mmCIF file of C-alpha atoms in Angstrom:
data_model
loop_
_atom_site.group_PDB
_atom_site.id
_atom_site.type_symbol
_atom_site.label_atom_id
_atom_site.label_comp_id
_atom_site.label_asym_id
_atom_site.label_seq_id
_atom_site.Cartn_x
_atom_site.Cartn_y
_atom_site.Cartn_z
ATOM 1 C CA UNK A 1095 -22.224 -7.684 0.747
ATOM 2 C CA UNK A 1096 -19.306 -10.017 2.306
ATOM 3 C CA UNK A 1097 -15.554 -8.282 1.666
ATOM 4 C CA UNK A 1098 -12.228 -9.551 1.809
ATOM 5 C CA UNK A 1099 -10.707 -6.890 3.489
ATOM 6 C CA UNK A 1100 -10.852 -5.923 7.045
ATOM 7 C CA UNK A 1101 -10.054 -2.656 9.359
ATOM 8 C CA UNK A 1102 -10.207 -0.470 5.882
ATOM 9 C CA UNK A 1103 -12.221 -0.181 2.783
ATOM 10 C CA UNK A 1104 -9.954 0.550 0.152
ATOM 11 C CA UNK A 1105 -11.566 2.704 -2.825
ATOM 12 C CA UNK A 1106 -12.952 0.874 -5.968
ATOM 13 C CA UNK A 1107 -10.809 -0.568 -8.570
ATOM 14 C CA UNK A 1108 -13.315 0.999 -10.908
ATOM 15 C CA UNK A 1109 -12.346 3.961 -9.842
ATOM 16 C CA UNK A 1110 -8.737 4.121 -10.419
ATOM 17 C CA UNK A 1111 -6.913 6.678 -12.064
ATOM 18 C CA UNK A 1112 -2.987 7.366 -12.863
ATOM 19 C CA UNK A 1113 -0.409 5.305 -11.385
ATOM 20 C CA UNK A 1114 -2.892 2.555 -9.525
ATOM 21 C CA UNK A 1115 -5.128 2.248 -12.539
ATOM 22 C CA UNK A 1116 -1.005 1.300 -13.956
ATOM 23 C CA UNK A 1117 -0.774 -0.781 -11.282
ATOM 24 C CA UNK A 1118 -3.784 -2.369 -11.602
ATOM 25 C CA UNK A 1119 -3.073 -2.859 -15.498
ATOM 26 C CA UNK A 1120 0.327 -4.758 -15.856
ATOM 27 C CA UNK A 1121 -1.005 -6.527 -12.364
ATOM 28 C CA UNK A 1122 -3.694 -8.006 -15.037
ATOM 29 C CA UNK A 1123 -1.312 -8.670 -18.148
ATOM 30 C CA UNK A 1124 1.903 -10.025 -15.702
ATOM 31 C CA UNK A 1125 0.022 -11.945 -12.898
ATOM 32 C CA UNK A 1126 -3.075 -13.111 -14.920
ATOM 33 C CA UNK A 1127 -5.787 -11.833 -12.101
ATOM 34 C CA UNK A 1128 -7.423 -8.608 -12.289
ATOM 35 C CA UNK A 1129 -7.359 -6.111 -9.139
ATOM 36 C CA UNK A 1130 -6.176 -8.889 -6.951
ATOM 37 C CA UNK A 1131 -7.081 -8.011 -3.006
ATOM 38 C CA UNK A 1132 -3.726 -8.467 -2.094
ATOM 39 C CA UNK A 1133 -2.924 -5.166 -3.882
ATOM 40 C CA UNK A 1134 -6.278 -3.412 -3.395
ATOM 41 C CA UNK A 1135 -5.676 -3.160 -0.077
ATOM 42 C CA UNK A 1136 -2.705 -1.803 -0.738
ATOM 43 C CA UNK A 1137 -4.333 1.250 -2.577
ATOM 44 C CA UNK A 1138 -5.195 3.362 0.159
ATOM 45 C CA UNK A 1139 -1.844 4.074 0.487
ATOM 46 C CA UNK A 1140 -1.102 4.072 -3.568
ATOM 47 C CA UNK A 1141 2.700 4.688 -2.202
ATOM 48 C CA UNK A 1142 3.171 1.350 -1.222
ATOM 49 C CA UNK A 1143 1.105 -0.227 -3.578
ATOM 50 C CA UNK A 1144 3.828 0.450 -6.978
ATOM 51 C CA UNK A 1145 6.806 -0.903 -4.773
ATOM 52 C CA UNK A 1146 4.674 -3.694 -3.224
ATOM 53 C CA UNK A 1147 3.870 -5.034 -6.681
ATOM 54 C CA UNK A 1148 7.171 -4.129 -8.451
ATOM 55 C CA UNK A 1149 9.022 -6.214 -6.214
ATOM 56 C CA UNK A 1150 6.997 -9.484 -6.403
ATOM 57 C CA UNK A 1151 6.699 -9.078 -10.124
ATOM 58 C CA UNK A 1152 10.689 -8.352 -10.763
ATOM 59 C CA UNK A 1153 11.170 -11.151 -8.316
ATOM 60 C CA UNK A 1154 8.663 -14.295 -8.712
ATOM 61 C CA UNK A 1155 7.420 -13.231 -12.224
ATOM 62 C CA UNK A 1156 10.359 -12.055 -14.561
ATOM 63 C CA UNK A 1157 12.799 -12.771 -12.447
ATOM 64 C CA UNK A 1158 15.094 -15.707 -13.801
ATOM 65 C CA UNK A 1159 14.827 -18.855 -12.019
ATOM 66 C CA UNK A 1160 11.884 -22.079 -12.421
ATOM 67 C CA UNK A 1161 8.708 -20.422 -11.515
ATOM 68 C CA UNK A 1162 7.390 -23.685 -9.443
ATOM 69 C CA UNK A 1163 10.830 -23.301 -7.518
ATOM 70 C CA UNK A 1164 9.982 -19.517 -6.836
ATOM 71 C CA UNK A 1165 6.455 -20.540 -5.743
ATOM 72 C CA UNK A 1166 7.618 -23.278 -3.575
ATOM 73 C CA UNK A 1167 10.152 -21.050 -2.215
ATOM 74 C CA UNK A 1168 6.894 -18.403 -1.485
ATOM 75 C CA UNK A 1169 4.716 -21.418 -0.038
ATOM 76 C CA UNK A 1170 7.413 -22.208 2.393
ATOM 77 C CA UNK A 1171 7.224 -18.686 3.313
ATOM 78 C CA UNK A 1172 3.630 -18.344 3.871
ATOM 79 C CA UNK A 1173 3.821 -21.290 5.689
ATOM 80 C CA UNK A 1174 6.446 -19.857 8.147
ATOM 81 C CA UNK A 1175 4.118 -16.728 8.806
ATOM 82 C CA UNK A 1176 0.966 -18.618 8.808
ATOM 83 C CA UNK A 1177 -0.650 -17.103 6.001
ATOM 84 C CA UNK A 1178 -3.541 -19.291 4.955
ATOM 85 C CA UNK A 1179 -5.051 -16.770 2.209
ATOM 86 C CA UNK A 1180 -1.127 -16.997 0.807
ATOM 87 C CA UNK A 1181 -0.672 -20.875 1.135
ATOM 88 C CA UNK A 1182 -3.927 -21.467 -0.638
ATOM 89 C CA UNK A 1183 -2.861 -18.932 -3.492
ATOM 90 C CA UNK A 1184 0.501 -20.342 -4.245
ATOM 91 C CA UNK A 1185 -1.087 -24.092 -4.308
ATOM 92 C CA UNK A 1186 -3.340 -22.792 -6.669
ATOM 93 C CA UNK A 1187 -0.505 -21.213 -8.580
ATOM 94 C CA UNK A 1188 1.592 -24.110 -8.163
ATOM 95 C CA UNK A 1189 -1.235 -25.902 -10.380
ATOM 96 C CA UNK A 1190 -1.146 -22.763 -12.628
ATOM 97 C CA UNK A 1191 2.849 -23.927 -13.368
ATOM 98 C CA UNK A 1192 1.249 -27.331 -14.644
ATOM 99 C CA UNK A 1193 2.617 -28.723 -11.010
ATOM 100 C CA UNK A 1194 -1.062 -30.604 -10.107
ATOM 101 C CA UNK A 1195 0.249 -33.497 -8.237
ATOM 102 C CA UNK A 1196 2.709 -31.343 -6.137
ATOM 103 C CA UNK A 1197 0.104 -28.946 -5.630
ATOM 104 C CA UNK A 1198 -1.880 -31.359 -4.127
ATOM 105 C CA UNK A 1199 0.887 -33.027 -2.002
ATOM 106 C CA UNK A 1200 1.092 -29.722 -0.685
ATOM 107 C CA UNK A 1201 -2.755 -29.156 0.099
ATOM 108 C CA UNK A 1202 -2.820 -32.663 2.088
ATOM 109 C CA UNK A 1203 0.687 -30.831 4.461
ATOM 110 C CA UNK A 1204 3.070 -34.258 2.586
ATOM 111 C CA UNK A 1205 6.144 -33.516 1.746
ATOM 112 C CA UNK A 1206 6.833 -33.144 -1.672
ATOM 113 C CA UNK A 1207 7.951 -36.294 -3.368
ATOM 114 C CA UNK A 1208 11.054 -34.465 -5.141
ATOM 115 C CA UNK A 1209 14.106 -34.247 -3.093
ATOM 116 C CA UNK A 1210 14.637 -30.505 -5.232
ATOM 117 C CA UNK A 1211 11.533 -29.344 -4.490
ATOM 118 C CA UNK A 1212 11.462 -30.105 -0.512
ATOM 119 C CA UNK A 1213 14.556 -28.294 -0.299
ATOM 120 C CA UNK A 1214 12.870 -24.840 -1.847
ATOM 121 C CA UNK A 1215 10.327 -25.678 -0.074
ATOM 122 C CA UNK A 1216 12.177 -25.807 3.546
ATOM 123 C CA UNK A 1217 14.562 -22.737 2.185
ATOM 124 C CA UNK A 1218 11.615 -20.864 2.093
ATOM 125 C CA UNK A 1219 10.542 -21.951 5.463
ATOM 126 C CA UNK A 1220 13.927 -21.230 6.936
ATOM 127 C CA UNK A 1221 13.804 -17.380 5.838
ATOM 128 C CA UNK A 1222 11.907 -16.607 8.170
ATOM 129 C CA UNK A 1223 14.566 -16.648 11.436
ATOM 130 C CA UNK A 1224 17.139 -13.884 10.954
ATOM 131 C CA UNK A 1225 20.811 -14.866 10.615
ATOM 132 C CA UNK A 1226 19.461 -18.260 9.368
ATOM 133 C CA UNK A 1227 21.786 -20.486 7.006
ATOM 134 C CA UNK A 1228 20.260 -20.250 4.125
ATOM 135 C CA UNK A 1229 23.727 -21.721 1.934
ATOM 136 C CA UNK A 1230 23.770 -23.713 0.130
ATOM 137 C CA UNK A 1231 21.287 -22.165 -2.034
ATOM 138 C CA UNK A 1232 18.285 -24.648 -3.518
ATOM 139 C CA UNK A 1233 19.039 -22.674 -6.604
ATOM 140 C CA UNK A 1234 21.940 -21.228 -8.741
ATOM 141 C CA UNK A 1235 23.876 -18.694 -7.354
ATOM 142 C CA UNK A 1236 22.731 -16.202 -10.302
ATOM 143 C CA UNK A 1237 18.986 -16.699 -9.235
ATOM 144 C CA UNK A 1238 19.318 -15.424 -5.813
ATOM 145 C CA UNK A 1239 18.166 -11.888 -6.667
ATOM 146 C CA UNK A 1240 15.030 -13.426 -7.873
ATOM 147 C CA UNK A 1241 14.556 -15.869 -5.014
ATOM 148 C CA UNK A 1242 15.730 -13.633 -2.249
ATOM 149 C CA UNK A 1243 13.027 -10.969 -3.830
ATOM 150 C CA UNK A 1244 10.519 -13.232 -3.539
ATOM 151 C CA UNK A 1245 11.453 -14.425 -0.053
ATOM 152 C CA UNK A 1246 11.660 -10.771 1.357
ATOM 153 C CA UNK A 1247 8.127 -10.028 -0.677
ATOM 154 C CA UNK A 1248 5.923 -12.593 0.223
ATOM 155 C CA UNK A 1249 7.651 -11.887 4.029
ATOM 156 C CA UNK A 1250 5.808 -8.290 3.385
ATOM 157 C CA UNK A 1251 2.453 -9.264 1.680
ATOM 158 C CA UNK A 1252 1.795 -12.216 4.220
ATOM 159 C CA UNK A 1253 1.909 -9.448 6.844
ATOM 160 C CA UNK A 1254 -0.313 -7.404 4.829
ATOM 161 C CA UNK A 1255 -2.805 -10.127 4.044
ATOM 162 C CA UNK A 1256 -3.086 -11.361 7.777
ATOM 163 C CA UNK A 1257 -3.431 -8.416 9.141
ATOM 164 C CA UNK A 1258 -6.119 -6.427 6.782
ATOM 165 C CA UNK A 1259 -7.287 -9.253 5.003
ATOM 166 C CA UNK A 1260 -9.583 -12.037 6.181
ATOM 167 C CA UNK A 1261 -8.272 -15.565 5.470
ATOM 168 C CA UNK A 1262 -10.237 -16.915 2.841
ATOM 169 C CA UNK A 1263 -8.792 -17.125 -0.735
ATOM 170 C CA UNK A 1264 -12.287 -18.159 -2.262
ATOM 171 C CA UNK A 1265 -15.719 -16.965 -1.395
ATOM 172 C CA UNK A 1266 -17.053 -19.546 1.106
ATOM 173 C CA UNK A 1267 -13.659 -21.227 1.075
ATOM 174 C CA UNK A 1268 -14.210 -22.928 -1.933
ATOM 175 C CA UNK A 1269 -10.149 -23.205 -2.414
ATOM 176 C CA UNK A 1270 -10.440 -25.937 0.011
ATOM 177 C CA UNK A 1271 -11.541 -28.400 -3.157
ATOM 178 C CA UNK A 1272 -9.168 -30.065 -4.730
ATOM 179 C CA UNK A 1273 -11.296 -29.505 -7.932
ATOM 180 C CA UNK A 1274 -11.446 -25.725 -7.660
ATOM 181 C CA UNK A 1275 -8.129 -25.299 -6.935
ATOM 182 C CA UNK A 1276 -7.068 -27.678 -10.160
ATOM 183 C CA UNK A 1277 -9.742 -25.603 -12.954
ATOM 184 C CA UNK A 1278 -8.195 -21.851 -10.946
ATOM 185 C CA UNK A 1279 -4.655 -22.937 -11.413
ATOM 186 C CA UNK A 1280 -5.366 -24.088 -15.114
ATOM 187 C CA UNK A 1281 -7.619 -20.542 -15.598
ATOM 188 C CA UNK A 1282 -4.081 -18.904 -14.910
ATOM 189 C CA UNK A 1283 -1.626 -21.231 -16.743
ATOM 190 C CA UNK A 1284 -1.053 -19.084 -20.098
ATOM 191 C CA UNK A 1285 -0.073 -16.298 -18.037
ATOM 192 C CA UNK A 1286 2.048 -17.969 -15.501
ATOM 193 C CA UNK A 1287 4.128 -20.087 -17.545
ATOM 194 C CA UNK A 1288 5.389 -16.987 -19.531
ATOM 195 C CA UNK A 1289 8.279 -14.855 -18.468
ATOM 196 C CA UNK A 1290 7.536 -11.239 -19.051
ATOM 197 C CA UNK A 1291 10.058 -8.541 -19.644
ATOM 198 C CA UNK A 1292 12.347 -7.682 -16.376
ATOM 199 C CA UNK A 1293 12.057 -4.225 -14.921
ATOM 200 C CA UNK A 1294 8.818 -3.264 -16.625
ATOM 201 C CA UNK A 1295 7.544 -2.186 -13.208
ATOM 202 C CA UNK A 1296 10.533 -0.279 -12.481
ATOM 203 C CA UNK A 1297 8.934 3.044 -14.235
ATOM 204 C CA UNK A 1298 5.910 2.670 -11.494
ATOM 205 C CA UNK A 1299 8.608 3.544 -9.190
ATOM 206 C CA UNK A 1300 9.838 7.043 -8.221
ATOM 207 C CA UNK A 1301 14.075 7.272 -8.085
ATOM 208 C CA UNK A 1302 13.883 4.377 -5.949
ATOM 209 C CA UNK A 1303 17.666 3.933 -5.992
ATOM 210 C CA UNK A 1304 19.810 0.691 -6.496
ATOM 211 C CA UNK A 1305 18.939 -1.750 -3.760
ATOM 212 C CA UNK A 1306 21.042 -3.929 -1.246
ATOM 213 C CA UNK A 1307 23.962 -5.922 -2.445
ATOM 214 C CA UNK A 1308 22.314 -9.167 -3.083
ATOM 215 C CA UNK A 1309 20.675 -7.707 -5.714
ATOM 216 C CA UNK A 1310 23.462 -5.790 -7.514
ATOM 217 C CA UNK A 1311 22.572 -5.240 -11.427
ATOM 218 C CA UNK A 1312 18.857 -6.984 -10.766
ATOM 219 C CA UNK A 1313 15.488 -4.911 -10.981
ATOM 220 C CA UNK A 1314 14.647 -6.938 -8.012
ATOM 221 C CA UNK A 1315 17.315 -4.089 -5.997
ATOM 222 C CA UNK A 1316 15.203 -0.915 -7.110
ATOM 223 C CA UNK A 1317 12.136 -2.371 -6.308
ATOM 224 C CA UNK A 1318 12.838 -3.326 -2.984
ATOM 225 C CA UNK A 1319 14.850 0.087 -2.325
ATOM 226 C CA UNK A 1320 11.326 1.264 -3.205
ATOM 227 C CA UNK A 1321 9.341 -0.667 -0.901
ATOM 228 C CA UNK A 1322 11.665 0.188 2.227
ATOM 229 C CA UNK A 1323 11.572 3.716 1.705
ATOM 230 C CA UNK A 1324 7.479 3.944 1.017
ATOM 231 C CA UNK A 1325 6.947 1.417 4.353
ATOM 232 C CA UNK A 1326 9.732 3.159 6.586
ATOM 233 C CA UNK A 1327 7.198 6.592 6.117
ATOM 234 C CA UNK A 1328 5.503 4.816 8.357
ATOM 235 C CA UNK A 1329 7.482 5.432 11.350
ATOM 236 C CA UNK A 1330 6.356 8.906 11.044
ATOM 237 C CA UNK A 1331 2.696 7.970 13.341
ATOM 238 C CA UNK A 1332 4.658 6.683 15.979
ATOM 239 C CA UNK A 1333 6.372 9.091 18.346
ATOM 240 C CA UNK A 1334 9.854 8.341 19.837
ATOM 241 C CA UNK A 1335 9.337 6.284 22.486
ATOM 242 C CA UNK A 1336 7.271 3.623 20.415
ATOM 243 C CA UNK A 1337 9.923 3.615 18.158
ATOM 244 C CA UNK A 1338 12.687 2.587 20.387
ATOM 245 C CA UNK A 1339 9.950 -0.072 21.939
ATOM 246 C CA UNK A 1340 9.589 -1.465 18.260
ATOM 247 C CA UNK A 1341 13.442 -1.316 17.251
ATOM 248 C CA UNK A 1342 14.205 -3.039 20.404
ATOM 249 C CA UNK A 1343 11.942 -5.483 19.743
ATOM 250 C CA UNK A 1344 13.034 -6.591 16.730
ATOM 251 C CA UNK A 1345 16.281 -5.948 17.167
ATOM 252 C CA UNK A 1346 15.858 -9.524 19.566
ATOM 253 C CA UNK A 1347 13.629 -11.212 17.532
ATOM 254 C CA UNK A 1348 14.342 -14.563 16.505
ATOM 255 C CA UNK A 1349 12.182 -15.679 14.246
ATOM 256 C CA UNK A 1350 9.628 -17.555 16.953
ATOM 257 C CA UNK A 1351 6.118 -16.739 17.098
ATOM 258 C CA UNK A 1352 4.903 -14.956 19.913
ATOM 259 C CA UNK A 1353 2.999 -16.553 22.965
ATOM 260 C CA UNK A 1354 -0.725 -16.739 23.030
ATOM 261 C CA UNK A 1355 -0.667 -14.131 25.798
ATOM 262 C CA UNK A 1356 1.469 -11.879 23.849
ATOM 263 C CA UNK A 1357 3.883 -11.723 26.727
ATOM 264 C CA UNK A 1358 6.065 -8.610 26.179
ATOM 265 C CA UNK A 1359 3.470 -6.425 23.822
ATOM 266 C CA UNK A 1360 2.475 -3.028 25.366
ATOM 267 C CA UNK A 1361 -0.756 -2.543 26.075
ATOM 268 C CA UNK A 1362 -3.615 -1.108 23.623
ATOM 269 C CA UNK A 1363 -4.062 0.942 26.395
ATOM 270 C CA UNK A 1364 -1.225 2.684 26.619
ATOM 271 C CA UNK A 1365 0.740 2.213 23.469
ATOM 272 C CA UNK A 1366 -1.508 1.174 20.790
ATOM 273 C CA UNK A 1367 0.867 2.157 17.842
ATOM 274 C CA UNK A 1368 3.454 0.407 18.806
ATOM 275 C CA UNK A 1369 1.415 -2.705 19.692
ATOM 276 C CA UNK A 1370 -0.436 -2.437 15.859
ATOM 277 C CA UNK A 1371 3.165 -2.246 14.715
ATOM 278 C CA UNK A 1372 4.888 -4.665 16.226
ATOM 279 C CA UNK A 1373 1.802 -7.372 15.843
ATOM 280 C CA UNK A 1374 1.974 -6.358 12.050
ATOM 281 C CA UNK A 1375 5.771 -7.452 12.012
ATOM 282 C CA UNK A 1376 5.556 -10.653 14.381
ATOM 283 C CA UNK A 1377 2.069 -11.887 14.409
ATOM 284 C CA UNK A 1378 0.004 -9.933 11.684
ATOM 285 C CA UNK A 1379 -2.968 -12.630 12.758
ATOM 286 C CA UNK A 1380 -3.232 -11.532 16.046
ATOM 287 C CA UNK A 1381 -4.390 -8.187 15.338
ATOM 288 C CA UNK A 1382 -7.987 -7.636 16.437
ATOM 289 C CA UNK A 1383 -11.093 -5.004 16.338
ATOM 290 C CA UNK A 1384 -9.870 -3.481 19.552
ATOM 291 C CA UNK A 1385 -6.473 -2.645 18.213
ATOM 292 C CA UNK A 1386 -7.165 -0.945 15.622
ATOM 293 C CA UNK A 1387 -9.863 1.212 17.659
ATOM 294 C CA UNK A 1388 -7.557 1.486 20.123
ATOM 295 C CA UNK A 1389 -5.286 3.568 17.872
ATOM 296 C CA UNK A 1390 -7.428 5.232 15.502
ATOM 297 C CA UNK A 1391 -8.036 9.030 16.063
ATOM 298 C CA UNK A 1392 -10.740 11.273 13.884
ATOM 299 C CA UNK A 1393 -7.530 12.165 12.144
ATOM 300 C CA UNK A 1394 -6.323 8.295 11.512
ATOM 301 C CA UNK A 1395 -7.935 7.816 7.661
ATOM 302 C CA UNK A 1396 -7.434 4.166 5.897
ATOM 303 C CA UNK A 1397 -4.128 5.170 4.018
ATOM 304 C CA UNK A 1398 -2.552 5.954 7.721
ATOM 305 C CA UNK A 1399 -3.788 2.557 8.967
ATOM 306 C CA UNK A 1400 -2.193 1.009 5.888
ATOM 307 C CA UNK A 1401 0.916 2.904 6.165
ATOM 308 C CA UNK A 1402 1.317 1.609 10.140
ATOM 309 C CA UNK A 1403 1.081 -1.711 9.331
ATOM 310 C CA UNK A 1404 2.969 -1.938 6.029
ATOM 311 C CA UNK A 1405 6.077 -0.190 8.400
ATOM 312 C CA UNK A 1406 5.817 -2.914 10.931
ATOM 313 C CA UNK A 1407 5.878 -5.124 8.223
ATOM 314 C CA UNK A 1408 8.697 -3.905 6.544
ATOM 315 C CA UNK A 1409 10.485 -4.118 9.988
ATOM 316 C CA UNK A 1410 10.365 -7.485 10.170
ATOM 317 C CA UNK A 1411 11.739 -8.113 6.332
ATOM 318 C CA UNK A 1412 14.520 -5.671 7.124
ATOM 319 C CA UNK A 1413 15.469 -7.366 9.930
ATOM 320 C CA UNK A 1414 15.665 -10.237 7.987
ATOM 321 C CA UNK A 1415 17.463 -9.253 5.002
ATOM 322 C CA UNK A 1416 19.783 -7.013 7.472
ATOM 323 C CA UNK A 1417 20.739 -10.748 8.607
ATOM 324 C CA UNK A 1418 21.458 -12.236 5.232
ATOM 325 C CA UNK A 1419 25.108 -13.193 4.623
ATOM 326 C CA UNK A 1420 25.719 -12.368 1.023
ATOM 327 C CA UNK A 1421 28.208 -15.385 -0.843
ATOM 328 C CA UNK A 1422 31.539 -15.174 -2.408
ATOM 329 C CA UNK A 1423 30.022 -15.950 -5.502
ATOM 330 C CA UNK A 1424 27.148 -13.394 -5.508
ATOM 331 C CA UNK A 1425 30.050 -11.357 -4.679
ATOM 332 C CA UNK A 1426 32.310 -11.991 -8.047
ATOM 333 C CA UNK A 1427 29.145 -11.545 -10.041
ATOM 334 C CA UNK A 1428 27.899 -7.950 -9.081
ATOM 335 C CA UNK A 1429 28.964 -5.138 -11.889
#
């Protein structure tokens, strides 16, 4: 039988118990699709898999702001990291938000005919290259917690997705019809055009703490205080040296895609961690069969695979929110 996922098998859905089977619960009631793969892949490593999906839900989904804008925002995103299992999810959701012309725009790579919604759109797309301008804000300055939380998650899940996912949103591709994206978006329409309750997935989260400044008095902070701390444990299956080799790395990263030769990567010979790692923060698509065998040991389960690439992942977003430049105004309105 054909899977979505690659490199792991992540246990059963069925089978969950405690805080996944949680998970797994308010991912049904919030985001309208039950035991998504985007979060069962997650669920080898149920550590990640609470922050993972508290941020995108206190972020995109209760987070105040238009949820089209916060899904064009996402799209631009998934764009930037070449995500194709991401793009084709948030066209469908864009048609979930009752957005079917846009949606479709989208699908056929127009612009959108809305000057508002080209410049979400190429906000999104700009996140992506630390220390980019990203003022004026396409939004209100009070929606930035939400927007910047879905920025930095969908910077974290694309990684995810391209690296232990395969690319197709549909079996067989099927999102490639305009049709079956219109009747999926409308199948999720109740749900999406609802606002549910901010920080309901905060008590998923152990003591995560309060969060960078840009997201003073938001759940969106927590959440993503949450997420850092589960994908930084991470670091923990890479010895010294590949550490420095990986902070150096992104230390100089500016946002480009790497070469088709992967000029600069060390070997899978020689330093497979730190290549897994670093291709999970800069080019989650390139990783291949013979990386991942490369690194794995007798003693390297799924939930250690997870954890590697979820900390490379999480390199990249911190090197991009490390970059943000936080406004007067966001400033004047923190507690």
């Amino acid at each position: 039988m054909s899977t979505p996922f690659r490199h792991t098998q992540p246990p059963s859905p069925k089978s969950a118990t405690g805080r996944v089977a949680e998970v797994y619960e308010q991912i049904s009631a919030d985001f309208g699709i039950d035991r998504p793969p985007t979060f069962v892949v997650l669920s080898s490593a149920p550590e990640l898999l609470a922050p993972a999906w508290a941020l995108m839900r206190e972020s995109l989904i209760a987070g105040p702001g238009s949820r089209t804008g916060k899904e064009l925002a996402a799209l631009g995103v998934s764009l930037a990291n070449r995500c194709p299992f991401c793009v084709d999810a948030h066209t469908v959701l864009l048609h979930a938000t009752g957005e079917h012309a846009l949606a479709e725009q989208l699908a056929r790579d127009e612009d959108p005919a809305s000057a508002e919604h080209e410049r979400l759109l190429d906000w999104g797309l700009a996140t992506r290259v630390p220390g980019a301008d990203l003022r004026p804000y396409p939004f209100p300055d009070e929606q930035a917690p939400a927007y910047l939380g879905t920025a930095l998650a969908f910077h974290f899940i694309n990684r995810i997705v391209s690296a232990l996912l395969t690319e197709q949103l549909l079996p067989g591709g099927l999102q490639r019809f305009r049709a079956v994206r219109s009747i999926a978006g409308r199948a999720l329409s109740r749900t999406v055009r609802r606002t549910p309750e901010p920080g309901a997935a905060l008590p998923l989260l152990d003591d995560p703490g309060p969060g960078p400044d840009w997201a003073a008095g938001s759940p969106v902070g927590p959440a993503y205080a949450a997420l850092g701390a589960a994908a930084r444990a991470g670091a923990g299956l890479l010895d010294a040296d590949d550490l420095a080799l990986v902070h150096t790395a992104l230390r100089d990263w500016d946002g480009e895609h790497p070469s088709a030769v992967l000029r600069g990567f060390p070997r899978r010979q020689e330093r497979p961690g730190a290549r897994l790692a670093l291709l999970a923060a800069l080019a989650p698509y390139r990783i291949t069969d013979e990386d991942v065998a490369a690194w794995r040991r007798p003693e390297h389960s799924d939930h250690c695979l997870v954890h590697l690439v979820a900390y490379g992942a999480f390199a990249a977003v911190d090197r991009i929110e490390s970059a943000l430049a936080l406004p007067a105004a966001l400033r004047e309105h923190q507690p």
